[in-house]
Short mmCIF file of C-alpha atoms in Angstrom, two decimals:
data_model
loop_
_atom_site.label_atom_id
_atom_site.label_comp_id
_atom_site.label_asym_id
_atom_site.label_seq_id
_atom_site.Cartn_x
_atom_site.Cartn_y
_atom_site.Cartn_z
CA MET A 1365 121.51 117.49 17.93
CA ALA A 1366 123.88 118.71 15.70
CA SER A 1367 121.97 122.31 15.54
CA GLY A 1368 124.07 122.54 19.46
CA SER A 1369 121.67 125.53 20.01
CA GLU A 1370 121.33 123.81 23.31
CA SER A 1371 119.00 125.88 25.13
CA LEU A 1372 116.31 125.52 22.68
CA GLN A 1373 116.99 120.96 22.07
CA LYS A 1374 117.26 120.82 26.58
CA PRO A 1375 115.79 118.07 27.86
CA ILE A 1376 112.50 117.92 29.12
CA SER A 1377 112.99 115.26 31.89
CA LYS A 1378 115.83 112.55 32.14
CA ALA A 1379 113.44 109.75 29.94
CA VAL A 1380 113.24 112.13 27.12
CA GLN A 1381 117.42 112.18 27.99
CA GLY A 1382 119.79 110.52 25.61
CA ARG A 1383 116.80 109.04 23.58
CA GLN A 1384 117.60 109.04 19.91
CA ALA A 1385 116.15 111.48 17.26
CA ARG A 1386 113.17 110.04 15.73
CA ARG A 1387 114.16 108.82 11.72
CA ARG A 1388 111.53 109.75 9.14
CA GLU A 1389 110.35 106.14 8.46
CA GLU A 1390 109.31 106.23 12.35
CA GLU A 1391 106.65 108.88 12.28
CA LEU A 1392 102.78 107.99 10.93
CA LEU A 1393 101.07 110.04 9.15
CA VAL A 1394 97.64 111.52 9.66
CA TRP A 1395 96.68 110.54 5.87
CA PRO A 1396 96.94 107.69 5.23
CA ASP A 1397 97.76 106.04 7.95
CA LEU A 1398 95.39 107.46 10.75
CA VAL A 1399 92.14 107.97 8.16
CA PHE A 1400 91.79 105.39 6.86
CA ILE A 1401 91.98 103.48 10.39
CA GLU A 1402 88.68 105.55 11.26
CA PHE A 1403 87.25 105.18 8.16
CA ILE A 1404 86.99 101.82 8.60
CA SER A 1405 85.96 101.95 12.08
CA ALA A 1406 83.59 104.16 10.88
CA LEU A 1407 82.23 102.01 7.53
CA LEU A 1408 81.93 98.29 10.66
CA PHE A 1409 80.18 101.30 12.86
CA MET A 1410 77.63 101.52 10.68
CA LEU A 1411 77.60 98.36 9.35
CA THR A 1412 77.16 96.55 13.00
CA LEU A 1413 74.89 99.52 13.73
CA THR A 1414 72.29 98.61 10.31
CA ILE A 1415 72.57 94.68 10.98
CA LEU A 1416 71.26 95.00 15.09
CA SER A 1417 67.91 97.17 13.66
CA ILE A 1418 67.27 94.66 11.63
CA LEU A 1419 67.35 91.89 13.96
CA ILE A 1420 66.34 93.75 16.99
CA ASN A 1421 62.70 95.67 17.44
CA ALA A 1422 63.38 98.71 18.99
CA PRO A 1423 59.77 99.92 18.46
CA LEU A 1424 58.99 103.95 19.48
CA GLN A 1425 56.43 104.33 21.96
CA ASP A 1426 54.49 106.67 23.63
CA ARG A 1427 55.25 109.49 25.74
CA ALA A 1428 56.75 108.43 29.32
CA ASN A 1429 53.70 107.46 31.18
CA PRO A 1430 54.20 107.50 35.40
CA SER A 1431 50.70 105.57 35.59
CA HIS A 1432 52.22 102.21 33.23
CA THR A 1433 55.06 100.97 33.78
CA PRO A 1434 57.14 98.26 31.24
CA ASN A 1435 57.91 95.14 33.46
CA PRO A 1436 61.54 95.67 33.23
CA SER A 1437 62.00 99.38 33.47
CA LYS A 1438 65.57 99.95 32.52
CA ALA A 1439 67.28 102.96 31.12
CA PRO A 1440 68.83 103.44 28.01
CA TRP A 1441 71.92 100.48 27.77
CA TYR A 1442 75.17 103.69 28.89
CA PHE A 1443 72.88 104.18 31.84
CA LEU A 1444 72.01 100.97 33.07
CA ASN A 1445 74.99 100.53 35.14
CA LEU A 1446 73.93 103.13 37.55
CA GLN A 1447 70.59 101.73 37.00
CA GLU A 1448 72.29 99.05 38.52
CA LEU A 1449 73.65 100.69 41.58
CA LEU A 1450 70.23 102.06 42.45
CA LEU A 1451 68.67 98.78 42.91
CA HIS A 1452 71.62 98.35 46.41
CA MET A 1453 71.67 101.84 47.91
CA HIS A 1454 70.10 105.71 48.95
CA PRO A 1455 68.89 107.11 44.98
CA ALA A 1456 70.61 109.88 45.70
CA ILE A 1457 74.07 107.84 46.25
CA ALA A 1458 74.02 106.05 42.97
CA GLY A 1459 71.88 108.47 40.40
CA VAL A 1460 73.64 112.08 41.51
CA LEU A 1461 76.38 111.56 44.00
CA VAL A 1462 78.61 108.18 42.11
CA PRO A 1463 78.80 109.95 38.97
CA THR A 1464 79.32 113.55 40.27
CA ILE A 1465 82.09 112.11 42.02
CA ALA A 1466 83.58 109.54 38.48
CA VAL A 1467 83.18 112.71 36.28
CA GLY A 1468 84.78 114.75 39.04
CA ALA A 1469 87.54 112.20 39.12
CA LEU A 1470 88.17 111.74 35.79
CA MET A 1471 88.54 115.45 35.33
CA ALA A 1472 90.92 115.52 38.02
CA ILE A 1473 94.15 113.01 36.60
CA PRO A 1474 95.56 115.53 34.84
CA TYR A 1475 95.85 117.23 38.10
CA LEU A 1476 97.00 113.99 39.86
CA ASP A 1477 98.73 113.01 37.56
CA ASN A 1478 100.91 115.51 36.78
CA THR A 1479 104.39 114.02 36.73
CA ARG A 1480 105.67 114.03 33.42
CA GLU A 1481 107.80 110.65 32.88
CA GLY A 1482 107.26 108.13 29.78
CA GLU A 1483 105.01 111.27 28.40
CA GLY A 1484 102.74 109.58 25.38
CA LYS A 1485 103.97 106.72 25.84
CA TRP A 1486 101.26 103.48 26.68
CA TRP A 1487 102.60 101.61 29.70
CA ALA A 1488 105.67 103.27 30.25
CA SER A 1489 106.28 102.15 33.64
CA PRO A 1490 107.57 98.33 34.42
CA ARG A 1491 104.46 98.15 36.14
CA ALA A 1492 101.50 99.19 34.42
CA LYS A 1493 100.11 96.84 32.65
CA ILE A 1494 100.46 94.42 35.82
CA ASN A 1495 98.56 97.39 38.10
CA ALA A 1496 95.79 97.50 35.04
CA LYS A 1497 95.75 93.58 35.51
CA VAL A 1498 95.34 94.12 38.91
CA GLY A 1499 92.73 96.04 38.88
CA ALA A 1500 90.71 94.94 35.99
CA PHE A 1501 90.25 91.53 38.14
CA VAL A 1502 90.27 92.60 41.08
CA GLY A 1503 87.41 95.55 39.78
CA PHE A 1504 85.34 93.65 37.78
CA PHE A 1505 85.22 90.28 39.91
CA GLY A 1506 84.71 92.02 42.78
CA THR A 1507 81.74 93.83 41.48
CA LEU A 1508 79.99 91.10 40.59
CA LEU A 1509 80.64 89.06 43.49
CA LEU A 1510 78.75 92.88 45.24
CA ILE A 1511 76.45 92.21 43.24
CA LEU A 1512 75.82 88.14 43.53
CA PHE A 1513 75.96 88.75 47.72
CA ASN A 1514 73.26 91.41 47.77
CA GLU A 1515 70.74 89.14 44.96
CA SER A 1516 71.35 86.21 48.48
CA LYS A 1517 73.02 84.31 46.22
CA HIS A 1518 75.50 82.93 49.16
CA VAL A 1519 72.53 81.38 50.77
CA TRP A 1520 71.34 79.65 47.56
CA LEU A 1521 74.68 78.49 47.27
CA PHE A 1522 74.51 77.52 50.85
CA GLU A 1523 71.51 75.62 50.79
CA LYS A 1524 72.21 73.86 47.02
CA ALA A 1525 75.79 72.86 48.51
CA THR A 1526 75.46 71.31 51.97
CA THR A 1527 71.19 70.58 51.08
CA LEU A 1528 70.61 71.99 54.75
CA GLN A 1529 68.43 75.23 55.55
CA TRP A 1530 70.18 79.11 56.00
CA PRO A 1531 71.20 79.25 59.65
CA SER A 1532 68.17 81.16 61.17
CA ALA A 1533 70.98 83.03 63.44
CA LEU A 1534 72.37 84.30 59.74
CA ASN A 1535 69.52 85.74 58.69
CA TRP A 1536 70.74 89.11 58.82
CA LEU A 1537 73.80 88.05 56.40
CA LYS A 1538 71.55 87.60 53.47
CA ASN A 1539 71.67 90.44 52.55
CA THR A 1540 72.34 94.25 53.02
CA ARG A 1541 68.94 95.20 53.80
CA ALA A 1542 69.09 92.26 56.08
CA ILE A 1543 71.14 93.80 58.13
CA GLN A 1544 68.01 96.49 58.78
CA THR A 1545 65.48 93.81 58.59
CA GLU A 1546 66.47 91.51 60.31
CA ILE A 1547 68.36 92.41 63.54
CA PRO A 1548 66.24 93.40 66.68
CA TRP A 1549 67.28 97.09 66.41
CA PRO A 1550 65.94 99.16 69.23
CA GLU A 1551 63.07 100.66 68.77
CA SER A 1552 65.46 104.24 70.42
CA ILE A 1553 67.36 104.50 67.54
CA ARG A 1554 64.82 103.33 65.04
CA SER A 1555 63.40 106.42 65.02
CA ILE A 1556 65.15 109.19 66.12
CA SER A 1557 62.81 112.42 65.40
CA ILE A 1558 64.26 115.06 64.59
CA GLY A 1559 61.73 117.49 64.45
CA GLU A 1560 59.81 120.07 62.70
CA LYS A 1561 62.35 122.92 62.40
CA LEU A 1562 65.19 121.74 60.30
CA PHE A 1563 63.04 122.71 56.70
CA LYS A 1564 60.51 125.61 57.02
CA THR A 1565 58.50 124.20 54.79
CA GLU A 1566 56.13 126.58 56.44
CA LEU A 1567 57.93 129.22 55.57
CA LEU A 1568 56.02 128.30 51.76
CA GLY A 1569 52.92 127.44 52.49
CA LEU A 1570 54.04 123.24 53.16
CA PRO A 1571 53.29 121.70 55.31
CA PRO A 1572 55.57 120.37 57.67
CA ILE A 1573 58.15 117.79 57.30
CA ASN A 1574 58.32 115.44 60.48
CA LEU A 1575 62.47 113.98 60.08
CA VAL A 1576 63.08 110.74 62.06
CA LEU A 1577 66.64 109.80 62.42
CA ASP A 1578 66.35 105.56 61.86
CA ILE A 1579 69.61 104.68 61.95
CA PRO A 1580 69.74 100.78 60.84
CA LYS A 1581 68.24 102.24 57.61
CA LEU A 1582 70.99 105.19 57.06
CA LEU A 1583 73.09 102.06 57.49
CA VAL A 1584 72.10 99.86 55.12
CA GLU A 1585 71.38 102.60 52.69
CA GLN A 1586 73.85 105.29 52.25
CA ILE A 1587 76.39 104.39 55.34
CA ILE A 1588 77.68 101.24 54.05
CA PRO A 1589 77.33 101.42 50.14
CA MET A 1590 79.84 104.51 51.05
CA THR A 1591 81.86 102.52 52.93
CA THR A 1592 82.24 100.22 50.35
CA MET A 1593 82.86 102.49 47.43
CA ILE A 1594 85.46 104.42 49.40
CA GLY A 1595 86.60 101.28 51.26
CA LEU A 1596 87.56 98.38 48.80
CA PRO A 1597 89.51 100.87 46.51
CA ILE A 1598 91.95 101.96 49.60
CA ILE A 1599 92.15 98.37 50.82
CA LEU A 1600 93.05 97.17 46.97
CA ALA A 1601 96.01 100.36 46.60
CA VAL A 1602 97.21 99.56 50.34
CA VAL A 1603 97.52 96.20 49.33
CA ALA A 1604 99.08 97.08 46.24
CA GLY A 1605 102.35 98.44 47.37
CA LYS A 1606 102.96 96.06 50.28
CA MET A 1607 103.01 93.82 47.38
CA ASN A 1608 104.74 95.87 45.12
CA ILE A 1609 102.50 96.08 42.79
CA ALA A 1610 101.92 100.16 42.49
CA GLN A 1611 104.77 102.16 43.45
CA THR A 1612 105.17 105.33 41.83
CA LYS A 1613 101.32 107.66 41.17
CA ARG A 1614 101.42 106.62 38.05
CA ASP A 1615 101.07 103.39 39.49
CA TYR A 1616 98.04 103.63 41.76
CA ALA A 1617 96.42 105.33 39.04
CA ILE A 1618 96.56 102.65 36.61
CA LEU A 1619 95.67 100.63 39.25
CA ILE A 1620 92.56 102.49 39.93
CA PHE A 1621 91.54 103.32 36.50
CA SER A 1622 91.48 100.14 35.40
CA ALA A 1623 89.41 98.96 38.87
CA PHE A 1624 87.29 101.37 38.37
CA MET A 1625 85.61 100.68 34.37
CA ALA A 1626 85.88 97.15 34.99
CA THR A 1627 84.10 97.78 37.60
CA TRP A 1628 81.71 100.14 35.58
CA LEU A 1629 81.71 97.62 33.21
CA MET A 1630 80.61 94.79 35.69
CA LEU A 1631 78.18 97.27 36.59
CA THR A 1632 76.68 97.86 32.54
CA ILE A 1633 77.12 93.99 32.18
CA SER A 1634 74.98 93.21 35.30
CA GLY A 1635 72.16 95.54 34.66
CA THR A 1636 71.83 94.62 30.71
CA ALA A 1637 72.66 91.36 30.25
CA LEU A 1638 71.82 89.96 33.77
CA ARG A 1639 68.95 91.28 34.96
CA GLY A 1640 65.22 90.26 33.58
CA ALA A 1641 61.45 91.27 34.81
CA GLY A 1642 61.39 93.03 38.12
CA MET A 1643 65.23 93.71 37.05
CA GLU A 1644 65.57 89.91 39.16
CA LEU A 1645 69.49 88.63 38.40
CA MET A 1646 68.84 85.80 36.13
CA TRP A 1647 70.68 83.84 33.09
CA PRO A 1648 71.38 86.45 29.96
CA TRP A 1649 68.89 83.68 27.90
CA ASN A 1650 66.38 84.08 30.52
CA VAL A 1651 66.23 87.98 29.50
CA LYS A 1652 62.96 88.56 27.63
CA PRO A 1653 61.99 92.24 26.02
CA PRO A 1654 59.97 94.14 28.36
CA VAL A 1655 55.72 93.39 29.02
CA THR A 1656 54.46 97.25 27.87
CA MET B 714 103.33 156.15 15.09
CA VAL B 715 101.37 158.12 16.34
CA ASN B 716 103.81 160.74 15.60
CA ASP B 717 104.28 159.20 12.88
CA ASN B 718 100.51 159.40 11.52
CA LYS B 719 99.70 162.37 12.34
CA ASP B 720 102.82 163.86 9.67
CA LYS B 721 101.28 161.69 6.75
CA GLU B 722 97.63 163.18 7.44
CA ILE B 723 99.82 166.99 6.90
CA GLU B 724 101.33 165.85 3.81
CA ILE B 725 98.02 164.74 2.34
CA GLN B 726 96.18 168.12 2.92
CA ALA B 727 99.46 169.07 1.17
CA ASN B 728 98.85 166.94 -1.53
CA ASP B 729 95.60 167.71 -2.39
CA GLU B 730 96.15 171.43 -3.58
CA LEU B 731 98.23 169.14 -6.07
CA LEU B 732 96.00 166.65 -7.32
CA ASP B 733 93.82 169.07 -8.52
CA LYS B 734 96.37 170.38 -10.07
CA GLU B 735 97.67 167.40 -11.99
CA ILE B 736 94.15 165.35 -12.93
CA GLY B 737 93.16 169.30 -14.33
CA SER B 738 89.01 170.17 -14.68
CA SER B 739 86.57 169.10 -16.97
CA PRO B 740 85.68 171.17 -20.09
CA ALA B 741 82.38 172.55 -20.51
CA ALA B 742 79.73 171.61 -21.26
CA GLY B 743 78.93 172.15 -25.30
CA GLU B 744 82.90 172.24 -26.46
CA SER B 745 84.79 170.41 -29.08
CA ILE B 746 85.46 166.48 -28.60
CA ASP B 747 88.65 167.08 -29.23
CA ALA B 748 88.94 169.61 -26.44
CA TRP B 749 87.47 166.86 -24.33
CA LYS B 750 90.64 164.89 -25.68
CA ASP B 751 93.05 166.82 -24.89
CA ALA B 752 91.65 167.36 -22.03
CA LEU B 753 91.16 163.84 -21.31
CA SER B 754 95.10 162.50 -22.97
CA SER B 755 96.89 165.88 -20.41
CA ARG B 756 94.74 164.01 -17.09
CA SER B 757 96.61 161.36 -15.55
CA THR B 758 95.03 158.48 -12.21
CA ALA B 759 98.01 157.73 -10.96
CA VAL B 760 99.31 158.59 -7.33
CA PRO B 761 102.10 160.92 -7.07
CA LYS B 762 104.77 158.63 -5.03
CA ASN B 763 105.50 161.26 -2.57
CA ILE B 764 102.15 160.86 -0.81
CA ILE B 765 102.26 157.78 1.45
CA VAL B 766 99.26 157.13 1.94
CA PRO B 767 98.80 154.88 5.48
CA SER B 768 96.61 152.11 5.99
CA THR B 769 94.46 154.21 8.73
CA GLN B 770 93.93 156.64 6.06
CA ALA B 771 93.30 154.12 3.04
CA HIS B 772 89.62 152.88 4.34
CA SER B 773 88.83 156.69 5.64
CA VAL B 774 84.95 155.74 5.69
CA LYS B 775 84.24 153.69 9.10
CA PRO B 776 82.21 150.46 8.01
CA THR B 777 79.29 150.37 10.80
CA VAL B 778 79.87 146.67 10.43
CA THR B 779 83.32 145.19 11.38
CA ARG B 780 84.85 141.71 10.78
CA ARG B 781 84.67 141.25 15.11
CA THR B 782 80.84 142.62 15.23
CA PHE B 783 79.54 139.85 11.98
CA VAL B 784 81.62 137.70 14.34
CA LYS B 785 79.84 138.78 17.27
CA GLY B 786 76.70 138.62 16.44
CA THR B 787 77.39 135.29 14.47
CA PHE B 788 78.60 133.60 17.93
CA TRP B 789 75.61 135.43 20.12
CA THR B 790 72.66 134.01 17.36
CA GLY B 791 74.05 131.08 17.05
CA PHE B 792 73.99 130.97 20.97
CA GLY B 793 70.78 131.84 21.52
CA VAL B 794 69.32 129.95 18.89
CA THR B 795 70.63 127.36 20.50
CA ILE B 796 69.94 127.99 23.99
CA LEU B 797 66.23 128.91 22.42
CA GLY B 798 65.81 125.53 21.51
CA PHE B 799 66.96 123.70 24.24
CA VAL B 800 64.33 125.83 26.52
CA GLY B 801 62.01 124.68 23.72
CA ILE B 802 62.64 121.28 24.59
CA PHE B 803 62.64 121.20 27.59
CA LEU B 804 59.26 123.71 27.90
CA ASP B 805 57.87 121.00 25.63
CA PHE B 806 58.41 117.75 27.09
CA PHE B 807 57.65 119.16 30.62
CA TRP B 808 54.39 120.55 30.03
CA PRO B 809 51.61 119.49 31.48
CA ARG B 810 49.18 118.28 29.57
CA GLY B 811 46.52 115.71 28.92
CA VAL B 812 46.59 116.21 33.14
CA GLU B 813 43.93 114.53 35.20
CA LYS B 814 43.68 114.71 39.03
CA PHE B 815 44.46 112.49 40.91
CA ALA B 816 44.32 112.56 45.03
CA GLY B 817 40.24 112.30 45.72
CA PRO B 818 37.28 109.39 46.25
CA TYR B 819 37.69 106.94 43.48
CA PRO B 820 35.02 103.62 43.41
CA VAL B 821 36.48 100.43 43.32
CA GLY B 822 34.01 98.25 43.22
CA ASN B 823 31.94 96.22 45.71
CA ILE B 824 32.71 94.02 48.76
CA ASN B 825 31.33 90.91 46.88
CA ASP B 826 34.44 91.55 43.82
CA PHE B 827 37.63 90.78 46.46
CA LYS B 828 37.60 87.18 47.87
CA PRO B 829 39.79 87.09 50.81
CA GLY B 830 42.99 85.29 49.48
CA ALA B 831 42.60 86.18 45.94
CA PRO B 832 44.91 88.29 43.65
CA PRO B 833 45.12 91.40 44.78
CA VAL B 834 42.59 93.39 42.39
CA ARG B 835 44.47 96.73 40.64
CA PHE B 836 41.96 100.07 39.70
CA LYS B 837 44.30 102.05 37.10
CA ALA B 838 42.09 105.76 37.37
CA ALA B 839 42.69 105.50 41.69
CA GLN B 840 46.19 104.13 41.24
CA THR B 841 45.45 101.43 43.98
CA TRP B 842 45.41 98.10 44.69
CA ILE B 843 43.02 96.08 46.88
CA VAL B 844 44.11 93.98 48.48
CA ASN B 845 42.11 91.18 50.67
CA LEU B 846 44.03 89.15 53.07
CA ASP B 847 42.82 86.65 54.41
CA PRO B 848 43.35 85.99 58.37
CA ASN B 849 44.06 82.03 57.96
CA ASP B 850 46.72 83.22 55.89
CA THR B 851 49.64 83.28 58.78
CA SER B 852 52.62 82.92 56.55
CA GLU B 853 54.92 86.43 55.79
CA VAL B 854 54.00 86.81 52.07
CA GLY B 855 50.28 86.34 52.49
CA GLY B 856 49.71 89.23 54.93
CA LYS B 857 51.13 88.07 58.77
CA GLY B 858 47.25 87.04 59.16
CA GLY B 859 45.74 90.72 58.45
CA SER B 860 42.76 90.26 58.35
CA GLY B 861 40.34 92.31 55.83
CA LEU B 862 40.57 94.99 52.69
CA LEU B 863 43.43 97.17 52.57
CA ALA B 864 43.33 99.53 49.20
CA LEU B 865 47.84 99.82 48.74
CA TRP B 866 48.73 102.75 46.10
CA GLN B 867 50.35 101.98 43.06
CA LYS B 868 53.18 103.94 43.29
CA CYS B 869 56.38 102.40 44.02
CA PRO B 870 57.68 104.53 47.58
CA HIS B 871 61.54 104.08 46.19
CA LEU B 872 61.40 106.30 42.84
CA GLY B 873 57.65 106.59 41.71
CA CYS B 874 57.18 103.20 39.06
CA ALA B 875 54.52 101.62 38.85
CA VAL B 876 54.32 97.57 41.21
CA PRO B 877 52.56 95.22 39.16
CA TRP B 878 51.42 91.87 41.26
CA ARG B 879 52.58 89.42 40.15
CA GLY B 880 51.74 85.93 40.99
CA GLY B 881 53.56 83.49 39.45
CA PHE B 882 57.03 85.10 40.95
CA ASN B 883 58.73 83.23 43.62
CA PHE B 884 61.34 84.52 46.03
CA ASN B 885 62.47 83.23 49.13
CA GLY B 886 60.89 80.19 48.07
CA ASP B 887 57.21 81.93 48.10
CA ASP B 888 54.43 82.26 45.46
CA GLY B 889 53.02 85.89 44.70
CA TRP B 890 54.73 89.42 45.39
CA PHE B 891 54.65 93.08 44.38
CA ARG B 892 57.86 93.93 42.65
CA CYS B 893 58.85 96.76 40.98
CA PRO B 894 59.80 96.63 37.50
CA CYS B 895 62.38 99.68 37.62
CA HIS B 896 64.36 98.37 40.37
CA GLY B 897 63.51 94.87 41.97
CA SER B 898 62.24 95.98 45.05
CA THR B 899 59.37 93.40 46.43
CA TYR B 900 56.61 93.70 48.78
CA THR B 901 53.85 91.07 50.76
CA LYS B 902 50.29 90.89 49.02
CA ALA B 903 49.84 93.94 52.53
CA GLY B 904 52.17 96.51 50.41
CA VAL B 905 55.21 95.12 53.68
CA ARG B 906 59.21 95.49 52.07
CA VAL B 907 61.08 92.89 52.04
CA PHE B 908 63.54 93.20 50.04
CA GLY B 909 65.63 96.48 47.52
CA PRO B 910 66.25 99.51 47.73
CA ALA B 911 62.55 100.87 48.34
CA PRO B 912 63.16 102.97 51.50
CA ARG B 913 59.90 102.02 53.47
CA SER B 914 56.54 99.92 52.71
CA MET B 915 53.83 100.03 50.32
CA ASP B 916 52.13 104.02 51.19
CA THR B 917 47.92 103.43 51.73
CA PHE B 918 45.24 104.93 51.15
CA GLU B 919 42.04 104.88 53.51
CA LEU B 920 38.67 102.90 52.48
CA SER B 921 35.49 103.34 52.76
CA VAL B 922 31.87 101.42 51.96
CA ASP B 923 28.48 102.55 51.33
CA ALA B 924 24.94 100.49 52.27
CA GLN B 925 24.97 99.01 49.41
CA GLY B 926 28.80 97.60 50.00
CA ASN B 927 30.14 99.65 47.21
CA LEU B 928 33.90 100.44 48.44
CA THR B 929 35.31 104.19 47.72
CA VAL B 930 38.67 104.83 48.08
CA HIS B 931 40.47 108.05 49.01
CA THR B 932 43.13 109.04 47.66
CA ASP B 933 44.09 112.49 49.52
CA LYS B 934 44.83 110.57 52.45
CA VAL B 935 47.79 108.69 51.93
CA ILE B 936 49.60 107.09 54.98
CA PRO B 937 53.40 105.94 54.54
CA GLY B 938 53.98 102.66 54.66
CA ASP B 939 55.06 101.05 57.03
CA GLU B 940 55.22 97.17 58.79
CA ASP B 941 52.06 97.80 60.34
CA ASN B 942 50.42 97.89 56.91
CA PRO B 943 48.55 93.89 57.50
CA VAL B 944 47.09 96.15 60.63
CA ARG B 945 45.76 98.55 58.37
CA ALA B 946 43.53 95.77 56.95
CA LYS B 947 39.43 96.27 57.80
CA THR B 948 37.00 93.94 57.50
CA ILE B 949 33.97 95.30 56.30
CA ASP B 950 32.13 95.83 59.72
CA ASP B 951 35.63 97.61 60.91
CA ILE B 952 34.86 99.57 57.76
CA SER B 953 31.26 100.41 58.17
CA ASN B 954 31.93 100.99 62.04
CA SER B 955 34.13 103.72 61.07
CA GLU B 956 32.04 105.14 59.47
CA ALA B 957 29.29 105.75 61.59
#
C-alpha cells in the first residue's frame, strides 16, 4: 500500500479491501512445505497398496465371457456407485444420464458460482460449515433410506416390530417395483401401442420394432427415479433456504455439492461393502468374494 | 523496418567488393613460403565495422526444417501414435474371436431327465435353463401351477448377465429363485420377474421333442418374457401334439 500507485493495487472486491498485506512469514513455500507432504502421502499410499495387494487376492482372469457370470459380478470399486444406481432404475438413466449430468454439473460450478466473494478461502462464509454438514448428513442418510426402502427393509422392520404380516393392501409400498406389479393397473395404460413406424428399421433391413408404451413400467423405471433425483435436492435447498441455513449462492452451492458427494459416497459404500451374492443387501461381514 | 532492411542489403552489396580487397588474393601455386606468409599476414577476417548484418540476413540459408515444423511434427507424430494405440487396443478388445454361432437347435437331453418340481437344469451351449414345472405347486415361486417343460434363456433381459438358479436363496419367505448376479433381478422358477431392475421376465425358447423323447431347444425362436411364462410351459403331450 505504501507504493501509492493506486491504479495497480485497486482492490478487486470488498473482501480484499482493508485486508492486511501478507507478511513473508505467513507464506508457505512449495518446497519443502507442499512437496514434503506430497512425498509422505505418496509413501503412505504405496505402503497401503502393497499391504492390500499382499492381503487381498485379486486374480487376473480370462477375457470376459457373456455366458459365464461370476456371482456377484461387480464393477471396479469406483464404478460401484453407478452399479448401485443400476439396481434401482432404468439402465439408460443410471448408466448414461446421471453420470453425464453429474460431470457436466461439476464442470459448470465455476460458471454458476461466479461471485469472487471469499475467493481462495476455505469456509469463507460464516454459514459454509453448517451447509456442508447439513448437505452431507441429508445426502448420506437420505440415500441409505432410499436403498433400504427399495430392498423392502421397512417391511422387515414392521414385521419384526409388530410380529404382524405386512398388510396386503399396502403391498404396492414394498418397493418401487411393487408400484408396477402390485397395483391392478388397467390394461389400457399398460400397453399403448405406438406402432411400428417410429423407427424406420426397414431402411436398415431389420425387422420392425413394435413399440408398446407401458405407463406403470415407465413410472417405476424412469419417472419416479428422475423425480426423486431432481426433486429431493430441490426440497433440501428450499428447506435450507427457509431455515436461513443457506442464504447466498455460495451457500446453496456448498449445500448441494456436499449432498451430492455424500450421496456418491453412500452409493459406493453400499455397492462395495453391503452387496453380496446376487447383489443382495447384507452386512459387510456376510459379503463373500465372488464365486466364479 | 522494411525500409531499414533494404538499406542494409544495399550496404552489404556495396561492401562485397571492399571485402575482396581487404581479404586479398591467395598466391599462385608454386610460389615461395614467404609469399604465402606475407599473403596470410596481410589478410584480415575481421568484419569491417561499417557492415551491419541484420538478423534476417545472418542465416541466409533457409533451413529445411524450422523449429516450428519440428515441434508441429513431434506433436502430430505423438498424437497419431497415441490415437493408433487406442484404435489398436479397441480393435484388440472388440475383435470377435472364438465366437461360436448361437441361435439354432440344440439337444437338451431326454424328457425322462426332468422330474416335475425338480431344480432347473442348465445347458451351457444352448444358454438354456430347462424347467419342469410341477402342476401341483401353485406357489408364486413354484410356477403358479404351470405344468410341464419350459426353456428359459439364461440371459438377463436387463443387461445380459447369465442368470444362475439359486436353490438356497430366500426371498419373500420362499427358497429357490433365479437371481441375477449383476443387478439382483429376481425371477421365479418359471422366469417371472418379481423384483429388480429387469424390464421384463426371462425370455423363453421354443421346445420340440422326437419319438424317442429327446428334447431340442430352438434358440432362434425367442419369445420375450412376460407374466404368462408359466402358461408357456408344455407337457410332453402338448409338445408332441404341436409337432404333429
